[in-house]
mmCIF file of C-alpha atoms and ligand atoms in Angstrom:
data_model
loop_
_atom_site.group_PDB
_atom_site.id
_atom_site.type_symbol
_atom_site.label_atom_id
_atom_site.label_comp_id
_atom_site.label_asym_id
_atom_site.label_seq_id
_atom_site.Cartn_x
_atom_site.Cartn_y
_atom_site.Cartn_z
ATOM 1 C CA MET A 1 17.612 -9.761 -17.022
ATOM 2 C CA ALA A 2 14.196 -8.040 -17.007
ATOM 3 C CA LYS A 3 13.736 -5.457 -14.296
ATOM 4 C CA ARG A 4 11.406 -6.735 -11.610
ATOM 5 C CA LEU A 5 9.318 -3.573 -11.102
ATOM 6 C CA GLU A 6 9.406 -2.179 -14.635
ATOM 7 C CA GLY A 7 6.582 0.337 -15.173
ATOM 8 C CA LYS A 8 5.283 0.018 -11.607
ATOM 9 C CA VAL A 9 4.361 2.882 -9.312
ATOM 10 C CA ALA A 10 5.686 2.407 -5.764
ATOM 11 C CA VAL A 11 5.044 4.381 -2.578
ATOM 12 C CA ILE A 12 7.286 3.908 0.458
ATOM 13 C CA THR A 13 6.246 5.525 3.725
ATOM 14 C CA GLY A 14 9.270 6.502 5.797
ATOM 15 C CA GLY A 15 11.619 6.382 2.831
ATOM 16 C CA THR A 16 13.945 9.177 3.880
ATOM 17 C CA SER A 17 16.444 7.043 5.791
ATOM 18 C CA GLY A 18 17.414 3.498 6.724
ATOM 19 C CA ILE A 19 15.472 0.568 5.288
ATOM 20 C CA GLY A 20 12.987 2.757 3.382
ATOM 21 C CA LEU A 21 15.762 4.738 1.686
ATOM 22 C CA ALA A 22 17.649 1.582 0.668
ATOM 23 C CA THR A 23 14.396 0.102 -0.656
ATOM 24 C CA ALA A 24 13.652 3.261 -2.671
ATOM 25 C CA LYS A 25 17.028 2.945 -4.406
ATOM 26 C CA LEU A 26 16.494 -0.748 -5.134
ATOM 27 C CA PHE A 27 12.936 -0.239 -6.441
ATOM 28 C CA HIS A 28 14.259 2.506 -8.735
ATOM 29 C CA GLU A 29 17.031 0.216 -10.026
ATOM 30 C CA GLU A 30 14.324 -2.360 -10.751
ATOM 31 C CA GLY A 31 12.386 0.078 -12.913
ATOM 32 C CA ALA A 32 9.745 1.496 -10.545
ATOM 33 C CA ARG A 33 8.614 5.092 -10.333
ATOM 34 C CA VAL A 34 9.084 5.738 -6.610
ATOM 35 C CA LEU A 35 7.598 8.210 -4.135
ATOM 36 C CA VAL A 36 8.814 8.246 -0.535
ATOM 37 C CA THR A 37 7.524 10.056 2.536
ATOM 38 C CA GLY A 38 8.953 11.326 5.783
ATOM 39 C CA SER A 39 8.052 13.798 8.504
ATOM 40 C CA ASN A 40 11.267 15.432 9.689
ATOM 41 C CA PRO A 41 12.214 18.526 7.612
ATOM 42 C CA ARG A 42 15.947 17.913 8.076
ATOM 43 C CA THR A 43 15.788 14.286 6.972
ATOM 44 C CA LEU A 44 13.449 15.185 4.121
ATOM 45 C CA GLU A 45 15.944 17.738 2.825
ATOM 46 C CA ALA A 46 18.844 15.268 2.991
ATOM 47 C CA ALA A 47 16.721 12.634 1.235
ATOM 48 C CA ARG A 48 15.794 15.078 -1.555
ATOM 49 C CA THR A 49 19.497 15.413 -2.302
ATOM 50 C CA GLU A 50 20.309 11.719 -1.974
ATOM 51 C CA LEU A 51 17.284 10.575 -4.002
ATOM 52 C CA GLU A 52 17.465 13.176 -6.753
ATOM 53 C CA GLY A 53 16.501 11.465 -10.014
ATOM 54 C CA ILE A 54 15.612 8.333 -8.039
ATOM 55 C CA ALA A 55 12.448 9.135 -6.066
ATOM 56 C CA GLU A 56 10.056 11.929 -5.296
ATOM 57 C CA VAL A 57 10.226 12.935 -1.611
ATOM 58 C CA VAL A 58 7.015 14.118 0.059
ATOM 59 C CA GLN A 59 6.377 15.380 3.578
ATOM 60 C CA SER A 60 3.524 13.365 5.088
ATOM 61 C CA ASP A 61 3.063 12.394 8.729
ATOM 62 C CA ALA A 62 2.475 8.644 8.683
ATOM 63 C CA GLY A 63 0.096 8.861 11.644
ATOM 64 C CA ASP A 64 -2.081 11.749 10.488
ATOM 65 C CA ARG A 65 -5.310 10.941 8.635
ATOM 66 C CA ALA A 66 -5.574 14.206 6.676
ATOM 67 C CA GLN A 67 -1.948 14.008 5.522
ATOM 68 C CA ILE A 68 -2.272 10.345 4.554
ATOM 69 C CA GLU A 69 -5.439 11.027 2.546
ATOM 70 C CA ALA A 70 -3.752 13.998 0.843
ATOM 71 C CA LEU A 71 -0.780 11.787 -0.016
ATOM 72 C CA PHE A 72 -2.860 9.154 -1.785
ATOM 73 C CA ASP A 73 -5.015 11.808 -3.510
ATOM 74 C CA ARG A 74 -1.746 13.146 -4.923
ATOM 75 C CA VAL A 75 -0.596 9.676 -5.950
ATOM 76 C CA GLN A 76 -3.883 9.145 -7.798
ATOM 77 C CA LYS A 77 -3.743 12.550 -9.458
ATOM 78 C CA ASP A 78 -0.038 12.609 -10.380
ATOM 79 C CA LEU A 79 0.790 8.921 -10.865
ATOM 80 C CA GLY A 80 -2.610 7.516 -11.867
ATOM 81 C CA GLY A 81 -2.685 4.567 -9.456
ATOM 82 C CA LEU A 82 -0.483 2.342 -7.352
ATOM 83 C CA ASP A 83 1.211 -1.047 -7.785
ATOM 84 C CA VAL A 84 3.511 -1.356 -4.764
ATOM 85 C CA LEU A 85 2.987 0.029 -1.280
ATOM 86 C CA PHE A 86 5.710 -0.437 1.347
ATOM 87 C CA LEU A 87 4.354 0.671 4.734
ATOM 88 C CA ASN A 88 7.693 1.160 6.387
ATOM 89 C CA ALA A 89 7.376 4.345 8.474
ATOM 90 C CA GLY A 90 7.836 3.480 12.113
ATOM 91 C CA ILE A 91 9.301 4.634 15.371
ATOM 92 C CA LEU A 92 11.068 2.731 18.104
ATOM 93 C CA VAL A 93 10.020 3.523 21.648
ATOM 94 C CA HIS A 94 11.936 1.824 24.413
ATOM 95 C CA GLY A 95 10.804 1.523 28.018
ATOM 96 C CA THR A 96 9.717 -1.053 30.554
ATOM 97 C CA LEU A 97 6.292 -1.267 32.183
ATOM 98 C CA ALA A 98 7.783 0.912 34.911
ATOM 99 C CA THR A 99 9.430 3.553 32.734
ATOM 100 C CA LEU A 100 7.494 3.976 29.467
ATOM 101 C CA ASP A 101 4.817 6.642 29.690
ATOM 102 C CA GLU A 102 1.364 6.792 28.111
ATOM 103 C CA ALA A 103 2.324 9.446 25.542
ATOM 104 C CA GLN A 104 5.144 7.239 24.194
ATOM 105 C CA PHE A 105 2.804 4.245 24.022
ATOM 106 C CA ASP A 106 0.205 6.295 22.123
ATOM 107 C CA GLU A 107 2.799 7.664 19.697
ATOM 108 C CA ALA A 108 4.083 4.158 18.890
ATOM 109 C CA PHE A 109 0.555 2.993 18.082
ATOM 110 C CA ARG A 110 -0.323 6.201 16.198
ATOM 111 C CA VAL A 111 2.607 5.892 13.784
ATOM 112 C CA ASN A 112 3.230 2.129 13.689
ATOM 113 C CA VAL A 113 -0.366 0.841 13.677
ATOM 114 C CA LYS A 114 -3.082 3.433 13.140
ATOM 115 C CA GLY A 115 -1.089 5.138 10.390
ATOM 116 C CA ALA A 116 -0.640 1.844 8.532
ATOM 117 C CA TRP A 117 -4.370 1.133 8.811
ATOM 118 C CA LEU A 118 -5.217 4.615 7.529
ATOM 119 C CA ALA A 119 -2.754 4.236 4.657
ATOM 120 C CA LEU A 120 -4.203 0.857 3.670
ATOM 121 C CA LYS A 121 -7.680 2.377 3.777
ATOM 122 C CA ALA A 122 -6.677 5.346 1.594
ATOM 123 C CA ALA A 123 -4.549 3.283 -0.809
ATOM 124 C CA THR A 124 -6.978 0.410 -1.400
ATOM 125 C CA PRO A 125 -8.957 2.157 -4.182
ATOM 126 C CA LEU A 126 -5.686 2.983 -5.983
ATOM 127 C CA LEU A 127 -4.073 -0.454 -5.834
ATOM 128 C CA ARG A 128 -4.151 -2.175 -9.213
ATOM 129 C CA ALA A 129 -4.602 -5.912 -9.756
ATOM 130 C CA GLY A 130 -1.213 -7.618 -9.578
ATOM 131 C CA GLY A 131 -0.138 -5.122 -6.934
ATOM 132 C CA ALA A 132 1.602 -5.827 -3.654
ATOM 133 C CA VAL A 133 1.701 -4.340 -0.175
ATOM 134 C CA VAL A 134 4.542 -4.994 2.264
ATOM 135 C CA LEU A 135 4.307 -3.987 5.926
ATOM 136 C CA ASN A 136 7.453 -3.544 7.985
ATOM 137 C CA SER A 137 6.968 -5.272 11.335
ATOM 138 C CA SER A 138 9.851 -6.545 13.493
ATOM 139 C CA ILE A 139 11.060 -9.739 15.167
ATOM 140 C CA THR A 140 9.917 -8.106 18.416
ATOM 141 C CA ASN A 141 6.343 -8.936 17.309
ATOM 142 C CA ALA A 142 6.849 -12.433 18.701
ATOM 143 C CA MET A 143 9.478 -11.962 21.404
ATOM 144 C CA GLY A 144 9.412 -11.024 25.043
ATOM 145 C CA THR A 145 12.212 -8.497 25.296
ATOM 146 C CA PRO A 146 12.526 -6.174 28.291
ATOM 147 C CA GLY A 147 11.656 -2.615 27.271
ATOM 148 C CA SER A 148 9.864 -3.659 24.060
ATOM 149 C CA GLY A 149 6.310 -3.717 25.427
ATOM 150 C CA ALA A 150 4.783 -0.907 23.369
ATOM 151 C CA TYR A 151 7.005 -1.325 20.301
ATOM 152 C CA GLY A 152 6.640 -5.107 20.147
ATOM 153 C CA ALA A 153 2.880 -4.904 20.685
ATOM 154 C CA SER A 154 2.579 -2.306 17.905
ATOM 155 C CA LYS A 155 4.538 -4.552 15.545
ATOM 156 C CA ALA A 156 2.384 -7.582 16.461
ATOM 157 C CA ALA A 157 -0.706 -5.486 15.688
ATOM 158 C CA LEU A 158 0.844 -4.540 12.356
ATOM 159 C CA ARG A 159 1.472 -8.194 11.464
ATOM 160 C CA SER A 160 -2.161 -8.957 12.298
ATOM 161 C CA LEU A 161 -3.330 -6.024 10.181
ATOM 162 C CA GLY A 162 -1.279 -7.383 7.286
ATOM 163 C CA ARG A 163 -3.046 -10.752 7.442
ATOM 164 C CA THR A 164 -6.485 -9.136 7.543
ATOM 165 C CA ALA A 165 -5.584 -6.883 4.614
ATOM 166 C CA ALA A 166 -4.314 -9.930 2.696
ATOM 167 C CA SER A 167 -7.717 -11.553 3.063
ATOM 168 C CA GLU A 168 -9.656 -8.394 2.175
ATOM 169 C CA LEU A 169 -7.528 -7.451 -0.861
ATOM 170 C CA ALA A 170 -7.232 -10.946 -2.360
ATOM 171 C CA ASP A 171 -10.270 -10.488 -4.617
ATOM 172 C CA GLN A 172 -8.750 -7.227 -5.851
ATOM 173 C CA GLY A 173 -5.684 -9.193 -6.991
ATOM 174 C CA VAL A 174 -3.418 -7.520 -4.445
ATOM 175 C CA ARG A 175 -1.025 -9.484 -2.230
ATOM 176 C CA VAL A 176 -0.145 -8.295 1.279
ATOM 177 C CA ASN A 177 2.884 -9.606 3.166
ATOM 178 C CA VAL A 178 4.945 -8.683 6.194
ATOM 179 C CA ILE A 179 8.681 -8.320 6.568
ATOM 180 C CA SER A 180 10.118 -8.699 10.063
ATOM 181 C CA PRO A 181 13.676 -7.495 10.345
ATOM 182 C CA GLY A 182 15.987 -8.214 13.213
ATOM 183 C CA PRO A 183 18.345 -5.514 14.497
ATOM 184 C CA THR A 184 19.443 -3.471 11.499
ATOM 185 C CA ASP A 185 22.010 -0.689 11.569
ATOM 186 C CA THR A 186 19.881 2.264 10.493
ATOM 187 C CA GLY A 187 20.006 4.859 13.239
ATOM 188 C CA ILE A 188 16.582 3.954 14.644
ATOM 189 C CA ILE A 189 18.114 2.931 17.991
ATOM 190 C CA GLU A 190 19.872 6.296 18.241
ATOM 191 C CA LYS A 191 16.593 8.121 17.465
ATOM 192 C CA SER A 192 14.780 6.351 20.302
ATOM 193 C CA GLY A 193 16.717 8.479 22.797
ATOM 194 C CA GLY A 194 19.168 7.429 25.463
ATOM 195 C CA ALA A 195 22.740 8.305 26.212
ATOM 196 C CA ALA A 196 25.469 7.416 23.706
ATOM 197 C CA ASP A 197 26.994 4.786 26.015
ATOM 198 C CA VAL A 198 23.601 3.115 26.557
ATOM 199 C CA ILE A 199 22.998 2.987 22.786
ATOM 200 C CA ALA A 200 26.476 1.593 22.158
ATOM 201 C CA GLY A 201 25.867 -1.040 24.861
ATOM 202 C CA THR A 202 22.512 -2.018 23.330
ATOM 203 C CA LYS A 203 24.055 -2.435 19.891
ATOM 204 C CA GLN A 204 26.937 -4.479 21.290
ATOM 205 C CA ARG A 205 24.508 -6.796 23.126
ATOM 206 C CA LEU A 206 22.483 -7.249 19.933
ATOM 207 C CA ARG A 207 25.636 -8.121 17.967
ATOM 208 C CA GLU A 208 26.619 -10.696 20.583
ATOM 209 C CA ARG A 209 23.139 -12.292 20.472
ATOM 210 C CA SER A 210 23.262 -12.633 16.700
ATOM 211 C CA PRO A 211 24.610 -15.914 15.250
ATOM 212 C CA GLN A 212 26.355 -13.744 12.647
ATOM 213 C CA LYS A 213 27.723 -11.440 15.378
ATOM 214 C CA ARG A 214 26.602 -8.316 13.569
ATOM 215 C CA LEU A 215 23.608 -6.099 12.861
ATOM 216 C CA GLY A 216 21.874 -6.284 9.500
ATOM 217 C CA ALA A 217 22.301 -3.679 6.766
ATOM 218 C CA SER A 218 19.340 -1.808 5.303
ATOM 219 C CA GLU A 219 20.124 -3.238 1.855
ATOM 220 C CA GLU A 220 19.740 -6.784 3.210
ATOM 221 C CA ILE A 221 16.177 -5.982 4.314
ATOM 222 C CA ALA A 222 15.431 -4.092 1.084
ATOM 223 C CA ARG A 223 16.219 -7.186 -0.998
ATOM 224 C CA ALA A 224 13.599 -9.205 0.864
ATOM 225 C CA VAL A 225 11.076 -6.358 0.478
ATOM 226 C CA LEU A 226 11.769 -6.342 -3.277
ATOM 227 C CA PHE A 227 11.103 -10.089 -3.406
ATOM 228 C CA LEU A 228 7.704 -9.672 -1.712
ATOM 229 C CA ALA A 229 6.840 -6.613 -3.826
ATOM 230 C CA SER A 230 7.660 -8.315 -7.125
ATOM 231 C CA ASP A 231 6.075 -11.145 -9.082
ATOM 232 C CA ASP A 232 8.809 -13.426 -7.718
ATOM 233 C CA ALA A 233 6.447 -13.750 -4.734
ATOM 234 C CA SER A 234 3.300 -14.122 -6.849
ATOM 235 C CA TYR A 235 2.012 -17.117 -4.827
ATOM 236 C CA MET A 236 2.619 -15.485 -1.427
ATOM 237 C CA THR A 237 0.115 -13.468 0.547
ATOM 238 C CA GLY A 238 -0.617 -13.132 4.258
ATOM 239 C CA GLU A 239 2.953 -14.325 4.888
ATOM 240 C CA GLU A 240 5.737 -13.020 7.107
ATOM 241 C CA ILE A 241 9.418 -13.174 6.188
ATOM 242 C CA VAL A 242 11.890 -12.840 9.037
ATOM 243 C CA VAL A 243 15.268 -11.338 8.077
ATOM 244 C CA ASP A 244 17.326 -11.378 11.256
ATOM 245 C CA GLY A 245 20.608 -13.193 10.619
ATOM 246 C CA GLY A 246 19.148 -16.195 12.451
ATOM 247 C CA MET A 247 18.622 -14.404 15.750
ATOM 248 C CA THR A 248 15.194 -15.905 16.455
ATOM 249 C CA ARG A 249 15.932 -19.375 15.076
ATOM 250 C CA VAL A 250 19.550 -20.328 15.726
HETATM 251 N N1 LIG B 1 16.403 -0.903 12.344
HETATM 252 C C1 LIG B 1 15.931 -1.979 12.964
HETATM 253 O O1 LIG B 1 16.634 -2.619 13.750
HETATM 254 C C2 LIG B 1 14.527 -2.436 12.690
HETATM 255 C C3 LIG B 1 14.162 -3.735 13.076
HETATM 256 C C4 LIG B 1 12.869 -4.158 12.848
HETATM 257 C C5 LIG B 1 11.965 -3.319 12.246
HETATM 258 N N2 LIG B 1 12.347 -2.062 11.877
HETATM 259 C C6 LIG B 1 11.337 -1.201 11.265
HETATM 260 O O2 LIG B 1 11.822 -0.710 10.046
HETATM 261 C C7 LIG B 1 11.141 0.508 9.732
HETATM 262 C C8 LIG B 1 12.162 1.514 9.240
HETATM 263 O O3 LIG B 1 13.035 1.828 10.300
HETATM 264 P P1 LIG B 1 14.595 2.056 10.127
HETATM 265 O O4 LIG B 1 15.273 1.111 10.998
HETATM 266 O O5 LIG B 1 14.964 2.133 8.703
HETATM 267 O O6 LIG B 1 14.758 3.474 10.863
HETATM 268 P P2 LIG B 1 14.839 4.963 10.339
HETATM 269 O O7 LIG B 1 16.083 5.162 9.542
HETATM 270 O O8 LIG B 1 14.609 5.772 11.553
HETATM 271 O O9 LIG B 1 13.616 5.096 9.334
HETATM 272 C C9 LIG B 1 12.328 5.396 9.765
HETATM 273 C C10 LIG B 1 11.617 6.092 8.642
HETATM 274 O O10 LIG B 1 10.271 6.326 9.082
HETATM 275 C C11 LIG B 1 10.009 7.699 8.953
HETATM 276 N N3 LIG B 1 9.053 8.147 9.956
HETATM 277 C C12 LIG B 1 9.107 8.018 11.300
HETATM 278 N N4 LIG B 1 8.038 8.591 11.858
HETATM 279 C C13 LIG B 1 7.297 9.088 10.829
HETATM 280 C C14 LIG B 1 6.090 9.811 10.752
HETATM 281 N N5 LIG B 1 5.387 10.145 11.849
HETATM 282 N N6 LIG B 1 5.644 10.171 9.529
HETATM 283 C C15 LIG B 1 6.337 9.862 8.406
HETATM 284 N N7 LIG B 1 7.482 9.187 8.421
HETATM 285 C C16 LIG B 1 7.951 8.807 9.632
HETATM 286 C C17 LIG B 1 11.337 8.390 9.087
HETATM 287 O O11 LIG B 1 11.280 9.668 8.456
HETATM 288 P P3 LIG B 1 11.393 11.041 9.271
HETATM 289 O O12 LIG B 1 12.576 10.897 10.153
HETATM 290 O O13 LIG B 1 11.506 12.062 8.203
HETATM 291 O O14 LIG B 1 10.096 11.170 10.001
HETATM 292 C C18 LIG B 1 12.231 7.442 8.325
HETATM 293 O O15 LIG B 1 12.155 7.690 6.946
HETATM 294 C C19 LIG B 1 10.400 0.916 11.000
HETATM 295 O O16 LIG B 1 9.030 0.604 10.870
HETATM 296 C C20 LIG B 1 11.034 0.050 12.055
HETATM 297 O O17 LIG B 1 10.167 -0.201 13.137
HETATM 298 C C21 LIG B 1 13.600 -1.607 12.082
#
């Protein structure tokens, strides 16, 4: 069977772990030349080992304008253009109206929303006709979950940004779609802080809420991202695909 991203250049922001890392491997298997970004030196180092021969790993803060512009300048210079952009970098902040502070709110919007807007802005001139952008939102973009105020709002903003970008990039021949995963076992919950027993309790509650009684795996999200990034989804733009084991429907 023909590879679905043969000869394509793909950039994945936040590709050093979890969903982005799994997607980098899948894009490579499907023939793409892949570049991933991250911000944490330790994770970047581990990813360089794990992705050797699979993807180039570049340090670039997904919320910083200068670093984002430098990233896409490099993509233009070294790779000559762009076919697939997966805006995946994101952080989970957890806190209620009473407990979340302003700095955490700002950081969620800096990385999850402003960074995606800046990346779209910088990448637009590079994106070739037939190209595809996928934004990683979350099922929290449409749910009222205690403690998800800032995170859910940032992911709703991202979904909105995706629809606007779909309309603006249509004439350029570029499709823009959104993927909204449900709880996926990546380590993002652990990174959001909190004691080990609280994290374990959160994950157990999420498993119990799921019709499949489990969390998703990164590879299960990556396969849906590949679908949207490839010509298999050639008649889809401005769309959102929910991959959550039925949590929001069943
Ligand atoms: N896991 C879930 O349950 C779930 C559900 C719905 C949506 N999502 C979304 O899926 C995306 C990927 O998350 P994940 O679950 O795979 O978690 P993850 O393993 O923590 O991956 C997050 C990725 O984003 C990168 N990142 C974070 N802040 C960054 C920054 N300022 N600059 C550059 N890169 C940054 C991380 O790299 P560094 O550590 O090197 O910075 C890492 O590569 C996120 O947007 C998340 O909101 C996840």
